[in-house]
mmCIF file of C-alpha atoms in Angstrom:
data_model
loop_
_atom_site.group_PDB
_atom_site.id
_atom_site.type_symbol
_atom_site.label_atom_id
_atom_site.label_comp_id
_atom_site.label_asym_id
_atom_site.label_seq_id
_atom_site.Cartn_x
_atom_site.Cartn_y
_atom_site.Cartn_z
ATOM 1 C CA UNK A 1 -0.015 0.032 -0.007
ATOM 2 C CA UNK A 2 1.168 3.430 -0.920
ATOM 3 C CA UNK A 3 -0.369 6.183 1.138
ATOM 4 C CA UNK A 4 -2.675 3.814 2.513
ATOM 5 C CA UNK A 5 -4.279 3.035 -0.708
ATOM 6 C CA UNK A 6 -4.120 0.117 -2.876
ATOM 7 C CA UNK A 7 -2.739 1.584 -6.224
ATOM 8 C CA UNK A 8 -3.573 -0.717 -9.157
ATOM 9 C CA UNK A 9 -1.789 -0.082 -12.435
ATOM 10 C CA UNK A 10 -2.899 -1.751 -15.793
ATOM 11 C CA UNK A 11 -1.250 -1.123 -19.162
ATOM 12 C CA UNK A 12 -2.180 -1.998 -22.737
ATOM 13 C CA UNK A 13 -4.264 -0.551 -25.645
ATOM 14 C CA UNK A 14 -7.845 -0.427 -24.976
ATOM 15 C CA UNK A 15 -8.939 -3.658 -26.597
ATOM 16 C CA UNK A 16 -11.264 -6.651 -25.539
ATOM 17 C CA UNK A 17 -8.245 -9.118 -25.055
ATOM 18 C CA UNK A 18 -7.001 -6.763 -22.300
ATOM 19 C CA UNK A 19 -9.787 -7.550 -20.038
ATOM 20 C CA UNK A 20 -9.930 -4.032 -18.724
ATOM 21 C CA UNK A 21 -13.623 -4.466 -18.279
ATOM 22 C CA UNK A 22 -13.126 -7.322 -15.834
ATOM 23 C CA UNK A 23 -10.784 -5.149 -13.969
ATOM 24 C CA UNK A 24 -13.731 -2.625 -13.835
ATOM 25 C CA UNK A 25 -15.926 -5.069 -12.373
ATOM 26 C CA UNK A 26 -13.116 -6.079 -9.788
ATOM 27 C CA UNK A 27 -13.053 -2.260 -8.747
ATOM 28 C CA UNK A 28 -16.678 -2.344 -8.093
ATOM 29 C CA UNK A 29 -15.961 -5.303 -5.423
ATOM 30 C CA UNK A 30 -13.156 -3.321 -3.900
ATOM 31 C CA UNK A 31 -15.323 -0.080 -3.603
ATOM 32 C CA UNK A 32 -18.163 -2.148 -2.003
ATOM 33 C CA UNK A 33 -15.805 -3.569 0.435
ATOM 34 C CA UNK A 34 -14.823 -0.275 1.401
ATOM 35 C CA UNK A 35 -11.116 -0.661 0.201
ATOM 36 C CA UNK A 36 -9.393 2.391 -0.303
ATOM 37 C CA UNK A 37 -7.929 2.251 -3.780
ATOM 38 C CA UNK A 38 -7.163 3.876 -6.941
ATOM 39 C CA UNK A 39 -6.651 2.171 -10.436
ATOM 40 C CA UNK A 40 -5.021 3.759 -13.225
ATOM 41 C CA UNK A 41 -5.185 2.292 -17.007
ATOM 42 C CA UNK A 42 -2.841 3.560 -19.333
ATOM 43 C CA UNK A 43 -2.849 2.691 -23.024
ATOM 44 C CA UNK A 44 -3.572 3.978 -26.515
ATOM 45 C CA UNK A 45 -7.111 4.235 -27.781
ATOM 46 C CA UNK A 46 -8.844 1.045 -28.851
ATOM 47 C CA UNK A 47 -12.422 -0.250 -29.954
ATOM 48 C CA UNK A 48 -13.159 -1.270 -26.222
ATOM 49 C CA UNK A 49 -12.484 2.350 -24.785
ATOM 50 C CA UNK A 50 -15.978 3.821 -25.053
ATOM 51 C CA UNK A 51 -17.372 0.756 -23.243
ATOM 52 C CA UNK A 52 -14.838 0.751 -20.651
ATOM 53 C CA UNK A 53 -15.451 4.469 -19.785
ATOM 54 C CA UNK A 54 -19.254 3.771 -19.800
ATOM 55 C CA UNK A 55 -18.681 1.122 -17.453
ATOM 56 C CA UNK A 56 -16.612 3.421 -15.080
ATOM 57 C CA UNK A 57 -19.290 5.968 -14.856
ATOM 58 C CA UNK A 58 -22.438 3.425 -14.649
ATOM 59 C CA UNK A 59 -20.673 1.849 -11.563
ATOM 60 C CA UNK A 60 -20.147 5.336 -10.241
ATOM 61 C CA UNK A 61 -16.145 4.677 -10.241
ATOM 62 C CA UNK A 62 -15.135 7.884 -11.726
ATOM 63 C CA UNK A 63 -13.052 8.928 -8.262
ATOM 64 C CA UNK A 64 -11.482 5.446 -8.180
ATOM 65 C CA UNK A 65 -10.479 4.374 -11.748
ATOM 66 C CA UNK A 66 -8.701 7.023 -14.342
ATOM 67 C CA UNK A 67 -7.848 5.939 -18.086
ATOM 68 C CA UNK A 68 -4.768 7.879 -19.220
ATOM 69 C CA UNK A 69 -3.724 8.038 -22.812
ATOM 70 C CA UNK A 70 -0.337 6.900 -24.112
ATOM 71 C CA UNK A 71 2.535 8.163 -21.910
ATOM 72 C CA UNK A 72 6.189 8.469 -22.200
ATOM 73 C CA UNK A 73 8.463 5.555 -20.985
ATOM 74 C CA UNK A 74 9.656 7.987 -18.341
ATOM 75 C CA UNK A 75 6.039 8.583 -17.194
ATOM 76 C CA UNK A 76 5.219 4.824 -17.419
ATOM 77 C CA UNK A 77 8.423 3.999 -15.219
ATOM 78 C CA UNK A 78 6.976 6.756 -12.561
ATOM 79 C CA UNK A 79 3.612 4.870 -12.595
ATOM 80 C CA UNK A 80 5.248 1.529 -12.167
ATOM 81 C CA UNK A 81 7.213 2.943 -9.181
ATOM 82 C CA UNK A 82 4.077 4.695 -7.527
ATOM 83 C CA UNK A 83 1.944 1.276 -7.978
ATOM 84 C CA UNK A 84 1.262 -1.134 -5.391
ATOM 85 C CA UNK A 85 0.252 -3.971 -8.100
ATOM 86 C CA UNK A 86 0.402 -4.504 -11.545
ATOM 87 C CA UNK A 87 -2.860 -6.018 -13.101
ATOM 88 C CA UNK A 88 -3.377 -7.282 -16.453
ATOM 89 C CA UNK A 89 -6.567 -9.587 -16.763
ATOM 90 C CA UNK A 90 -6.136 -10.769 -20.298
ATOM 91 C CA UNK A 91 -8.264 -13.019 -22.433
ATOM 92 C CA UNK A 92 -8.570 -14.997 -25.182
ATOM 93 C CA UNK A 93 -11.166 -13.784 -27.714
ATOM 94 C CA UNK A 94 -13.480 -15.991 -29.515
ATOM 95 C CA UNK A 95 -11.753 -15.225 -32.848
ATOM 96 C CA UNK A 96 -8.462 -16.517 -30.942
ATOM 97 C CA UNK A 97 -6.985 -13.078 -30.660
ATOM 98 C CA UNK A 98 -4.976 -13.194 -27.575
ATOM 99 C CA UNK A 99 -1.565 -11.688 -26.144
ATOM 100 C CA UNK A 100 1.645 -13.786 -25.875
ATOM 101 C CA UNK A 101 3.905 -12.492 -23.174
ATOM 102 C CA UNK A 102 2.996 -8.981 -22.920
ATOM 103 C CA UNK A 103 6.077 -6.563 -22.670
ATOM 104 C CA UNK A 104 4.204 -4.505 -19.891
ATOM 105 C CA UNK A 105 4.009 -7.480 -17.867
ATOM 106 C CA UNK A 106 7.994 -8.072 -18.028
ATOM 107 C CA UNK A 107 8.365 -4.013 -17.398
ATOM 108 C CA UNK A 108 6.369 -4.232 -14.323
ATOM 109 C CA UNK A 109 7.997 -7.407 -12.877
ATOM 110 C CA UNK A 110 11.464 -5.708 -13.858
ATOM 111 C CA UNK A 111 10.103 -2.596 -11.394
ATOM 112 C CA UNK A 112 9.590 -4.992 -8.700
ATOM 113 C CA UNK A 113 5.686 -4.959 -9.013
ATOM 114 C CA UNK A 114 3.836 -7.950 -7.692
ATOM 115 C CA UNK A 115 1.554 -8.984 -10.459
ATOM 116 C CA UNK A 116 -1.898 -10.172 -10.693
ATOM 117 C CA UNK A 117 -2.801 -11.659 -14.252
ATOM 118 C CA UNK A 118 -4.586 -14.498 -16.018
ATOM 119 C CA UNK A 119 -3.839 -18.150 -16.997
ATOM 120 C CA UNK A 120 -3.766 -17.490 -20.557
ATOM 121 C CA UNK A 121 -1.401 -17.664 -23.514
ATOM 122 C CA UNK A 122 2.259 -17.156 -22.269
ATOM 123 C CA UNK A 123 1.519 -15.459 -19.113
ATOM 124 C CA UNK A 124 1.967 -18.634 -17.140
ATOM 125 C CA UNK A 125 5.508 -18.916 -18.774
ATOM 126 C CA UNK A 126 6.630 -15.967 -16.818
ATOM 127 C CA UNK A 127 4.202 -15.649 -13.959
ATOM 128 C CA UNK A 128 4.186 -18.541 -11.527
ATOM 129 C CA UNK A 129 1.288 -18.505 -9.200
ATOM 130 C CA UNK A 130 2.151 -17.855 -5.660
ATOM 131 C CA UNK A 131 5.932 -17.582 -6.653
ATOM 132 C CA UNK A 132 6.445 -14.306 -8.512
ATOM 133 C CA UNK A 133 2.753 -13.232 -9.016
ATOM 134 C CA UNK A 134 -0.820 -14.498 -8.644
ATOM 135 C CA UNK A 135 -2.844 -15.882 -11.576
ATOM 136 C CA UNK A 136 -6.527 -16.117 -11.863
ATOM 137 C CA UNK A 137 -8.835 -17.490 -14.484
ATOM 138 C CA UNK A 138 -9.906 -15.216 -17.162
ATOM 139 C CA UNK A 139 -13.035 -13.287 -17.055
ATOM 140 C CA UNK A 140 -13.305 -13.718 -13.462
ATOM 141 C CA UNK A 141 -13.657 -10.477 -11.821
ATOM 142 C CA UNK A 142 -14.345 -12.253 -8.337
ATOM 143 C CA UNK A 143 -11.170 -13.961 -8.470
ATOM 144 C CA UNK A 144 -9.362 -10.904 -9.599
ATOM 145 C CA UNK A 145 -10.794 -8.828 -6.795
ATOM 146 C CA UNK A 146 -9.786 -11.593 -4.248
ATOM 147 C CA UNK A 147 -6.229 -11.674 -5.497
ATOM 148 C CA UNK A 148 -5.872 -7.817 -5.086
ATOM 149 C CA UNK A 149 -7.418 -7.954 -1.727
ATOM 150 C CA UNK A 150 -4.994 -10.731 -0.841
ATOM 151 C CA UNK A 151 -2.059 -8.623 -1.919
ATOM 152 C CA UNK A 152 -3.499 -5.659 0.201
ATOM 153 C CA UNK A 153 -3.871 -7.797 3.173
ATOM 154 C CA UNK A 154 -0.563 -9.745 3.033
ATOM 155 C CA UNK A 155 2.297 -7.337 2.932
ATOM 156 C CA UNK A 156 4.944 -10.181 3.307
ATOM 157 C CA UNK A 157 3.388 -11.901 0.430
ATOM 158 C CA UNK A 158 3.367 -8.690 -1.696
ATOM 159 C CA UNK A 159 6.895 -8.057 -0.660
ATOM 160 C CA UNK A 160 8.126 -11.792 -1.595
ATOM 161 C CA UNK A 161 6.343 -11.696 -4.851
ATOM 162 C CA UNK A 162 7.799 -8.354 -5.728
ATOM 163 C CA UNK A 163 11.210 -9.566 -4.967
ATOM 164 C CA UNK A 164 10.707 -12.703 -7.137
ATOM 165 C CA UNK A 165 9.144 -10.825 -9.998
ATOM 166 C CA UNK A 166 12.263 -8.700 -10.319
ATOM 167 C CA UNK A 167 14.432 -11.764 -9.971
ATOM 168 C CA UNK A 168 12.515 -13.669 -12.460
ATOM 169 C CA UNK A 169 13.129 -10.991 -15.096
ATOM 170 C CA UNK A 170 16.726 -10.420 -14.478
ATOM 171 C CA UNK A 171 17.451 -14.150 -14.472
ATOM 172 C CA UNK A 172 15.476 -15.009 -17.645
ATOM 173 C CA UNK A 173 15.425 -11.983 -19.730
ATOM 174 C CA UNK A 174 18.571 -10.057 -19.375
ATOM 175 C CA UNK A 175 19.707 -9.009 -22.834
ATOM 176 C CA UNK A 176 23.377 -8.324 -22.038
ATOM 177 C CA UNK A 177 23.817 -11.685 -20.179
ATOM 178 C CA UNK A 178 22.267 -13.520 -23.223
ATOM 179 C CA UNK A 179 24.404 -11.718 -25.615
ATOM 180 C CA UNK A 180 27.455 -12.619 -23.520
ATOM 181 C CA UNK A 181 26.407 -16.390 -23.488
ATOM 182 C CA UNK A 182 25.832 -16.219 -27.271
ATOM 183 C CA UNK A 183 29.198 -14.546 -27.764
ATOM 184 C CA UNK A 184 31.107 -17.080 -25.540
ATOM 185 C CA UNK A 185 29.175 -20.128 -27.449
ATOM 186 C CA UNK A 186 30.398 -18.577 -30.758
ATOM 187 C CA UNK A 187 33.922 -18.087 -29.482
ATOM 188 C CA UNK A 188 34.001 -21.758 -28.308
ATOM 189 C CA UNK A 189 32.513 -23.144 -31.668
ATOM 190 C CA UNK A 190 35.306 -21.223 -33.628
ATOM 191 C CA UNK A 191 38.115 -22.452 -31.802
#
């Protein structure tokens, strides 16, 4: 918690596969349980934006949920640093459209944010439930809200997931380390 509030950050183009509507429904649960929270969604315009905005107004969440347009990398980094948790409730659409491993997920993990996401596509390849984040089924706002509440209630879990998230990215996605390993392999092969 920062300043006594649960600060939830989500980033992505405002399209259905990102599941922002599910996040809004989870925010209704947080509000109804009198949890002090704020949610920021950062992303480029997309075909789901007007529906998400209507949903925020319909549920009276204007004071809790804000949608920002695209931001610079510096501004995004500042948002990662200000947040308590990164939430990306992705889903697979009926036409098969889906995310692989979203870059913003790795960015948030690299910044040491605990992750709440879904069990779709490549996400479970980088996020292990209970190890470096929490995974919930797609399109399940109740489970999503419960995971966010768990991180609010359990600061030690939040800290452990945060540490492990950063470690996962540095261990598995460090470009410099992989470049050095590749250079070593080429050098050994050429000798």
